[in-house]
XYZ file of C-alpha atoms in Angstrom:
483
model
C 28.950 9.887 2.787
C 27.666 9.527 -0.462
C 24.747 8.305 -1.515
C 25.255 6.220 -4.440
C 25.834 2.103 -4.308
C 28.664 0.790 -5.554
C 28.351 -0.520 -9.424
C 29.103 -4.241 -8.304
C 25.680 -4.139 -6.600
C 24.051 -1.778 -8.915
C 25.352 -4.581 -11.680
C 23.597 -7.364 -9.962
C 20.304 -5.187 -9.169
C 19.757 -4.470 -12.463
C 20.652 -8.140 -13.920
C 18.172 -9.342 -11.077
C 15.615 -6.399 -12.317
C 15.788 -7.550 -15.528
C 15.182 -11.036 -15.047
C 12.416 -9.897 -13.104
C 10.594 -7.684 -16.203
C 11.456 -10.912 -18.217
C 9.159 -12.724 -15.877
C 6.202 -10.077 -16.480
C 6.594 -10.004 -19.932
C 5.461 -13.608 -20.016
C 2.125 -12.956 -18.138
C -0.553 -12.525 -20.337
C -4.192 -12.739 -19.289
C -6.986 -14.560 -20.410
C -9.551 -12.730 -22.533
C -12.392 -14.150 -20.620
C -10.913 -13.227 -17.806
C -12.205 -9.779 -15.715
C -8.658 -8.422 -15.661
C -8.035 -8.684 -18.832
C -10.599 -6.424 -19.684
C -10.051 -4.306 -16.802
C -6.228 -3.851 -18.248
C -7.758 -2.795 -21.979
C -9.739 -0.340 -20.055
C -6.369 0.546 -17.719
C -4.807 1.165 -21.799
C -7.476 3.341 -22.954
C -7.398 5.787 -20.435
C -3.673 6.206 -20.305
C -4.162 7.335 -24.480
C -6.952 9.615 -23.265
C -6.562 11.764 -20.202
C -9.801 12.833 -20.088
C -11.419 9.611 -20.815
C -9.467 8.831 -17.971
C -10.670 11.439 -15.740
C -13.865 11.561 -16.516
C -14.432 7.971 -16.179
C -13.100 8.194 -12.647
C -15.736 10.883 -11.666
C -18.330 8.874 -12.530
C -16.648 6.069 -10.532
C -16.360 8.424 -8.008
C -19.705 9.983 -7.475
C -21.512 6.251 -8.467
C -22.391 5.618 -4.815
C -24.362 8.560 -4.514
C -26.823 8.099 -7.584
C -29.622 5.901 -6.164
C -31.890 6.437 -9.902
C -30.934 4.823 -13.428
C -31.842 8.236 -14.468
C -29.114 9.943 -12.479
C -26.438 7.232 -13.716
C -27.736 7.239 -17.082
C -27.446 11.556 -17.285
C -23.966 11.302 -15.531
C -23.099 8.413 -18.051
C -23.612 11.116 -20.862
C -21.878 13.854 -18.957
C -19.017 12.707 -18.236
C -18.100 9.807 -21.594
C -19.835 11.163 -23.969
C -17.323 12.960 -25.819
C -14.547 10.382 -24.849
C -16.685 7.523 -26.206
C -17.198 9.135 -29.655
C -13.017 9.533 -30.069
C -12.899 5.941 -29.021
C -14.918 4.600 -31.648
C -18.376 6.168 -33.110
C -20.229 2.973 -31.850
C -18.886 3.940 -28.204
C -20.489 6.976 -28.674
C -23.951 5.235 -29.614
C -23.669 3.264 -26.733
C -23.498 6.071 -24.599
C -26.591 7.427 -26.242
C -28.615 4.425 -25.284
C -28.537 5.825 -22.057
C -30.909 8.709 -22.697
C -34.210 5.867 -24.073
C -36.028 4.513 -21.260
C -34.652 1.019 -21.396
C -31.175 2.402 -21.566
C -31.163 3.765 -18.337
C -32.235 0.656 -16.699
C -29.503 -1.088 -18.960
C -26.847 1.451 -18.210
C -27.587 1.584 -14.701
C -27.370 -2.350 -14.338
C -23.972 -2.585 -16.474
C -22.290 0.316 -14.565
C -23.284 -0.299 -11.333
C -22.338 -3.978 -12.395
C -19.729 -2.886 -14.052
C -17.653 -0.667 -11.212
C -18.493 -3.079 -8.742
C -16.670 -6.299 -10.466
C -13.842 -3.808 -10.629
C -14.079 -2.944 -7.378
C -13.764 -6.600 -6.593
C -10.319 -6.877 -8.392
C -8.880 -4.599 -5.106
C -11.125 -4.983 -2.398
C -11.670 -9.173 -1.630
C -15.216 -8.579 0.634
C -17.427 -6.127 2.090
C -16.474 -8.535 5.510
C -14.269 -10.322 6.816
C -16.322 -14.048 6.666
C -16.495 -12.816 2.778
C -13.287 -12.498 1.974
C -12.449 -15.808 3.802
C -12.641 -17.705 -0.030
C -9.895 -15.193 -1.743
C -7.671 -15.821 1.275
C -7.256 -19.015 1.269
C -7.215 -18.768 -2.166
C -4.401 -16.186 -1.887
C -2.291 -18.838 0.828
C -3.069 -21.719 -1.179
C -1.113 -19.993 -4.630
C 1.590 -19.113 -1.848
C 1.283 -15.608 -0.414
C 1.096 -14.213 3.077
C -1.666 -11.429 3.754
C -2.577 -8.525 5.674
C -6.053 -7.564 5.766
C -7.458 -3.802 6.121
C -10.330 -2.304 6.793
C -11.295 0.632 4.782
C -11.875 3.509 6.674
C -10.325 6.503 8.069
C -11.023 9.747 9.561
C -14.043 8.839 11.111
C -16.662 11.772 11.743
C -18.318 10.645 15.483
C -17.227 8.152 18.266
C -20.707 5.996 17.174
C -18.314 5.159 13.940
C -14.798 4.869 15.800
C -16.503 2.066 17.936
C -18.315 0.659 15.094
C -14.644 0.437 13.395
C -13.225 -1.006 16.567
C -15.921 -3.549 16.652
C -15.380 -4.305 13.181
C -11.663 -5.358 13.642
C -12.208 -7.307 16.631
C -14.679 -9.201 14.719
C -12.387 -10.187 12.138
C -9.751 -11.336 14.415
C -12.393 -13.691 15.755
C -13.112 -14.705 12.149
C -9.821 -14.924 11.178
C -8.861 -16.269 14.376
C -10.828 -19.431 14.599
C -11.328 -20.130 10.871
C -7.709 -19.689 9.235
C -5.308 -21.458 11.378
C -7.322 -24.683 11.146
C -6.641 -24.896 7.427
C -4.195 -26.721 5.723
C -3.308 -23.924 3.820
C -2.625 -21.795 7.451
C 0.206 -24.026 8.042
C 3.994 -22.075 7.461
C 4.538 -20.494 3.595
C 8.175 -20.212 4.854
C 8.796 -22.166 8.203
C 11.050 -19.630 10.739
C 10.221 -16.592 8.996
C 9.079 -14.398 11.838
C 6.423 -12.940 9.080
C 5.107 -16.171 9.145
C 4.512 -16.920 12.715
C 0.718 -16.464 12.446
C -1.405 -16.912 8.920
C -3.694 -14.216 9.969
C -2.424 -10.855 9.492
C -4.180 -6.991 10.307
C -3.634 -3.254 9.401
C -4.829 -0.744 11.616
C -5.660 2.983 10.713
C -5.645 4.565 13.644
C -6.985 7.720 12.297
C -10.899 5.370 12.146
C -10.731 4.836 15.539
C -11.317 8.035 17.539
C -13.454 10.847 16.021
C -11.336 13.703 17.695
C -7.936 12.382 16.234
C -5.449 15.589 15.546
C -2.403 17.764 16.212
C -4.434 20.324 18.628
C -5.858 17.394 20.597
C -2.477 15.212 20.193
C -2.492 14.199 23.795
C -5.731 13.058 24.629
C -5.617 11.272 21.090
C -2.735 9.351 22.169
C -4.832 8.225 25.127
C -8.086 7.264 23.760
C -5.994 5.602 20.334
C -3.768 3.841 22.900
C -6.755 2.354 25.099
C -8.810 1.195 21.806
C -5.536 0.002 19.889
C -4.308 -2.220 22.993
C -8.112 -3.524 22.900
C -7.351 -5.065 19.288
C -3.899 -6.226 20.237
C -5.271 -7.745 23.245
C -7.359 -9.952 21.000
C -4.489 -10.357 18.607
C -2.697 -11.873 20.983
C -5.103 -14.205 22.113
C -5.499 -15.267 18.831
C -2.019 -15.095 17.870
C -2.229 -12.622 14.923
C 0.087 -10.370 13.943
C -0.928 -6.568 13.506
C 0.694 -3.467 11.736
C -0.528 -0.128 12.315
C -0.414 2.246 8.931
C 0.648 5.640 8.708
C -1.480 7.955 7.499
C -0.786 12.164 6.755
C 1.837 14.272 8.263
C -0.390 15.725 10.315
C -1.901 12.359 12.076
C 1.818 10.391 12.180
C 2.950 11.838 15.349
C 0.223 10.626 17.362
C 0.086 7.570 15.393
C 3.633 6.994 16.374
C 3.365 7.660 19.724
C 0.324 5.419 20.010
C 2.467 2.323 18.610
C 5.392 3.368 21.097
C 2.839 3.384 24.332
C 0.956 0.212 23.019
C 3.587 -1.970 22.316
C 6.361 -0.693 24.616
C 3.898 -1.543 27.232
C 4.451 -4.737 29.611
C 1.734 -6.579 28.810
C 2.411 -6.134 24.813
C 6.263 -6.568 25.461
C 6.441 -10.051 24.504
C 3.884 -9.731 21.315
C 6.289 -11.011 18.327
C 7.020 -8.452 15.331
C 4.177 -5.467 15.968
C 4.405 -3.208 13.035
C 5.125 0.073 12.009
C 4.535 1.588 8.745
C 7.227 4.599 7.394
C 6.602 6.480 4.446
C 9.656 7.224 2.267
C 8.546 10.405 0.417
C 8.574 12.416 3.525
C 11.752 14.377 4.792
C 11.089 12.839 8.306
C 10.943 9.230 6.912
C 15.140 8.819 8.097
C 14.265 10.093 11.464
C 11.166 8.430 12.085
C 13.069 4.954 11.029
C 16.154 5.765 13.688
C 12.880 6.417 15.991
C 11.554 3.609 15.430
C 15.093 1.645 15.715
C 15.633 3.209 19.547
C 12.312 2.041 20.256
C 12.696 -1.717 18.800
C 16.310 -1.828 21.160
C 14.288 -0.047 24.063
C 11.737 -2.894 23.826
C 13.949 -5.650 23.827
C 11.969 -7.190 21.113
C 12.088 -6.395 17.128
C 9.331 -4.687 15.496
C 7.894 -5.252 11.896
C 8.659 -1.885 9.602
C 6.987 -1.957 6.283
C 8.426 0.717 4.290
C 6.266 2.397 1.292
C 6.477 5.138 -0.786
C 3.280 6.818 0.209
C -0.630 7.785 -0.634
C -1.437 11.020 0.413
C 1.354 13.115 -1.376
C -1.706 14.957 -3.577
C -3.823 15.521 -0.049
C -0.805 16.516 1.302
C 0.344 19.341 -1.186
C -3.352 21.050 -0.990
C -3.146 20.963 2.770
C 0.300 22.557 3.249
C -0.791 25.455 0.405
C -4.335 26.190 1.926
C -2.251 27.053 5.075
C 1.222 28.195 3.389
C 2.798 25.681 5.220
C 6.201 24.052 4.089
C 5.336 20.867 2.058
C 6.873 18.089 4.185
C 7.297 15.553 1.300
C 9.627 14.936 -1.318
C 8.689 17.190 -4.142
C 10.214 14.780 -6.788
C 10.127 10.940 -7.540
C 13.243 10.317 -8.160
C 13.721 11.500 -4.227
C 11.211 9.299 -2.893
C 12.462 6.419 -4.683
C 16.068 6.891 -3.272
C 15.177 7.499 -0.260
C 13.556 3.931 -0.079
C 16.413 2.554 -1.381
C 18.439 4.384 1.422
C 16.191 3.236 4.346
C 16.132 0.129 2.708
C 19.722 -0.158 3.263
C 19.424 1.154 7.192
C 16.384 -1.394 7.925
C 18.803 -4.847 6.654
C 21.885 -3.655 8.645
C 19.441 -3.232 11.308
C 18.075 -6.882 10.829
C 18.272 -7.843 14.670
C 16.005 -4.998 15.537
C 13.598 -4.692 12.707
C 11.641 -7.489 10.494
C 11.790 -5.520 7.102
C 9.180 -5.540 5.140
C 9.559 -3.444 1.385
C 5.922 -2.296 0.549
C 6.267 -1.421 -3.491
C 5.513 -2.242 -6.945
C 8.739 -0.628 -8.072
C 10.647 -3.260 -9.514
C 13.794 -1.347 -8.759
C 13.066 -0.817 -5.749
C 12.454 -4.379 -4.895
C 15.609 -6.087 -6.571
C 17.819 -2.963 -4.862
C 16.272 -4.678 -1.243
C 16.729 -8.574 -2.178
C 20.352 -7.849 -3.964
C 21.313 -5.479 -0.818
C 20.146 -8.178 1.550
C 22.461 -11.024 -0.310
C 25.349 -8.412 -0.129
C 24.586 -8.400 3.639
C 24.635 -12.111 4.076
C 20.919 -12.571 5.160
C 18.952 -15.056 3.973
C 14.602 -14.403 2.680
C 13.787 -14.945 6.576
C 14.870 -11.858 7.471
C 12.639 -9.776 5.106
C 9.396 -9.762 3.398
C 7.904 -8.474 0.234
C 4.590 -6.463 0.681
C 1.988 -5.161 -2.588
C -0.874 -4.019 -3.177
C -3.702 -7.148 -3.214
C -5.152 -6.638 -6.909
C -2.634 -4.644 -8.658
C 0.546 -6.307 -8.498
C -0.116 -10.296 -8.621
C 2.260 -10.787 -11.601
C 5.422 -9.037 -9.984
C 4.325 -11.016 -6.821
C 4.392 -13.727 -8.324
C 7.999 -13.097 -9.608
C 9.630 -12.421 -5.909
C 7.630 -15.606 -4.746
C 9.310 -17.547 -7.424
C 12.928 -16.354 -6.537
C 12.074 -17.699 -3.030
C 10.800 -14.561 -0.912
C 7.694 -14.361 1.085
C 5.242 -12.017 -0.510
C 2.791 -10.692 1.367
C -0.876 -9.225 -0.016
C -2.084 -6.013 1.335
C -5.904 -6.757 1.090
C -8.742 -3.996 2.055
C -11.917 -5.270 2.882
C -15.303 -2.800 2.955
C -18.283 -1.999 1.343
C -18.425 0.046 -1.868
C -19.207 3.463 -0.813
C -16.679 3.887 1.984
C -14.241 1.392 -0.472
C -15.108 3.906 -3.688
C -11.912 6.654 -2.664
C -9.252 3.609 -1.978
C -10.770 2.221 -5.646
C -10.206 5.501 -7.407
C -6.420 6.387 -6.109
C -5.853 2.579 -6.959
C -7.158 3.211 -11.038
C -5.282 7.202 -10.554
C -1.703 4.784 -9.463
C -2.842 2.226 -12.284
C -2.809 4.637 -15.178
C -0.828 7.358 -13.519
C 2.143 8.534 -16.264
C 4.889 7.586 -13.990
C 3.058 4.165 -12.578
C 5.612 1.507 -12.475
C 2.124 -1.009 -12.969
C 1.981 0.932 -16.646
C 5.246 0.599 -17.946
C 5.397 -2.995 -16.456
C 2.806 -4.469 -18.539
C 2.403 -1.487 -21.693
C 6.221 -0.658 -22.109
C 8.800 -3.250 -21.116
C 10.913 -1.532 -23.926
C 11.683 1.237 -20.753
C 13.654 -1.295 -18.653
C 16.833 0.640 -19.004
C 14.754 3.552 -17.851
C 13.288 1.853 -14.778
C 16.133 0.116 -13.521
C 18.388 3.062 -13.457
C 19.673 4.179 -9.932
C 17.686 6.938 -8.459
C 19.351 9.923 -6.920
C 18.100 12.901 -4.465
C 17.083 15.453 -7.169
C 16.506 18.153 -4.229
C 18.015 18.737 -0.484
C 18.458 16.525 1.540
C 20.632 16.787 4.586
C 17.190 17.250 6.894
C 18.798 14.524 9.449
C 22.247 15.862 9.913
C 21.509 16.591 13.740
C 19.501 13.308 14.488
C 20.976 10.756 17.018
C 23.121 7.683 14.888
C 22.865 5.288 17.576
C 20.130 3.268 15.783
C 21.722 3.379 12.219
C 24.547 1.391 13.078
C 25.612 -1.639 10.782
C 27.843 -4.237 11.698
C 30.790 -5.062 9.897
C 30.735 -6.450 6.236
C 31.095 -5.086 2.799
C 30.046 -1.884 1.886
C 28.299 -0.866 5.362
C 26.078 1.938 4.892
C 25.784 4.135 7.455
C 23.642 7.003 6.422
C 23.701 10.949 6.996
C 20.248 11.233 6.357
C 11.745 7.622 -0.700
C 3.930 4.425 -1.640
């Protein structure tokens, strides 16, 4: 069975792609306005790789500088040179920083600085503070998901604290967001849709012992403090997803979600979900997992399909310990992969809600033009990006009539700084659909292009096909086996 689409569809996903870039193109943002600023900043770096980097560092290491001498000397250290090829009167700036007023100054307008920019990704350091961008979010017509930052937690003292922290926002949440007028149905009968308040779990944040050599007794302990949170889910009447993490954490994590939710008392809990990550090699057998599970349960599941965010941690892992690299090694792989599972998770539509987690525009129009093929309607799917980084191509699938959904972290700076710097890397990243979306809509052609499997991938000739059947219609995919 080949891969490839037919060019009837492939015709209509690009047409629908393109009218889609046409719809970015007009966005422009306000000078006064924070993002504005924050793109002209997004431009510089990507003409200066080491501006780029360097400026991260310091981004990165902010938190831990508690003088305006230590900002002011990492200020010079890391932009100094960078500045000066910028413009000579960057470079003076810079310099300011080494007078005595100039490290008070520079410490105000960086600290100042990084933390407004944290605010464009992260909506509150809690959950009652991010109550004013939510609404604000379902009032302009998008669904959410809230997360809280944290992962790999280092003692059960900060598991429980994490716990704690989750079931206080489904209180929050729970008591504050259904009573608005904006809580009331985006898109009445879409299953996505059947509460306004919306969680993502990282399973990894709530037990300190979490790993392969303790995989057991992590499903235990995850499965006891994960069915405390649905418990109050359910009470509440929220919806929760539970993320996927590394390779090395997924097992359990999938295991957890089975035991949870294939339990009696969560059997009847509408549309838990599942996250899959399409640059790994496993991603076709974890979704046919995931499928057998959904028809074992007697109930659908959610599964948000992404691309993927720990491809870099990954790589160093598997060559500190010489082990085969479990990911795609190439884009182009990841990308049709998604657009592969894509295709399994709508001819799957009674067992699965899908929801397609991505800011690649391809990617997206291949999911909505698949889904028309297939005769389902926008209530059977969802759109899912990145809260911050993505409003204007939200904004575009809302428009054409599909339920977008925001994935928004909430935290505090210091635990918030890594998820800020990998969103700035994906931001001005050389292959970041974001860049070419808004700096170089003359690459359409480019981005719209079918992806193919540029390496090897027959990984899931052996697994069962039980859960990838499609019913009857034009151009059925059945496959053999892509943020």
């Amino acid at each position: 069975m080949t891969d490839a689409i037919d060019s009837g569809l492939n015709n209509q996903i690009i047409s629908f792609g393109r009218g889609v870039f046409a719809d970015l193109g007009d966005v422009e943002e306000s000078p006064f306005s924070i993002r504005y600023w924050n793109s002209r900043l997004m431009q510089w770096s990507m003409s200066m790789p080491d501006f780029k980097v360097n400026l991260f560092r310091l981004v990165d290491v902010l938190p831990t500088l508690k003088t305006p001498e230590a900002v002011g000397e990492h200020v010079r250290q890391y932009l100094t040179g960078a500045a000066n090829r910028l413009h000579p009167s960057m470079g003076w700036i810079v310099g300011l920083s080494d007078s005595a007023i100039g490290k008070v100054l520079t410490n105000f307008l960086v600290s100042h600085g990084v933390r407004q920019m944290a605010g464009l990704f992260i909506a509150g350091s809690s959950p009652r503070e991010a109550l004013k961008a939510l609404r604000r979010m379902r009032r302009n017509g998008y669904c959410f998901t809230v997360d809280l930052l944290g992962e790999f937690c280092v003692c059960e003292q900060e598991a429980l604290d994490y716990q704690a922290r989750y079931l206080d926002a489904l209180e929050t949440f729970g008591s504050t967001i259904p009573g608005w007028r904006e809580g009331a149905p985006l898109m009445p009968g879409h299953p996505g849709e059947s509460s306004p308040v919306c969680i993502s779990v990282k399973l990894s944040a709530l037990y300190s012992q979490t790993g392969a050599l303790n995989f057991r007794r992590s499903v235990d302990v995850l499965s006891d403090r994960l069915s405390e949170i649905a418990r109050a889910a359910q009470k509440r009447g929220a919806l929760v997803y539970v993320d996927a993490e590394d390779s090395g954490n997924n097992p359990i994590i999938y295991e957890t979600f089975k035991r949870v939710f294939g339990s009696p008392e969560f059997a009847s809990m509408p549309y838990p979900g599942i996250v899959i990550q399409a640059y790994s090699k496993s991603a076709e057998a974890r979704v046919a997992e995931m499928l057998q599970f959904a028809r074992a349960r007697g109930a659908p599941i959610a599964i948000r399909l992404v691309k993927g965010a720990y491809w870099d941690f990954e790589r160093v892992i598997s060559a500190q310990n010489d082990w085969e690299f479990p990911l795609w090694t190439q884009k182009e792989s990841s990308d049709a992969c998604f657009e592969r599972l894509s295709r399994i998770l709508l001819d799957n539509a009674e067992l699965c809600l899908p929801a397609f987690g991505s800011h690649n525009i391809r990617s997206l129009s291949h999911a909505c033009c698949y889904a028309e093929q297939r005769g389902l309607t926008p209530k059977d799917f969802e759109i899912q990006v990145l809260y911050g980084m993505a409003e204007p191509i939200a904004q575009a699938f809302k428009s054409r009539g599909y339920l977008t959904r925001m994935y928004v972290p909430l935290g505090d700076l210091l635990p918030g700084m890594g998820y800020l710097v990998r969103r700035l890397l994906e931001n001005t990243s050389n292959e970041s659909f974001l860049r070419h979306t808004f700096f170089e809509a003359e690459e359409v052609s480019s981005l719209l292009r079918e992806p193919h499997f540029s390496e090897p991938h027959d990984l899931a000739e052996d697994q069962p096909r039980a859960a990838f059947a499609a019913p009857e219609g034009p151009e059925s995919v059945v496959v053999n086996l892509d943020y």
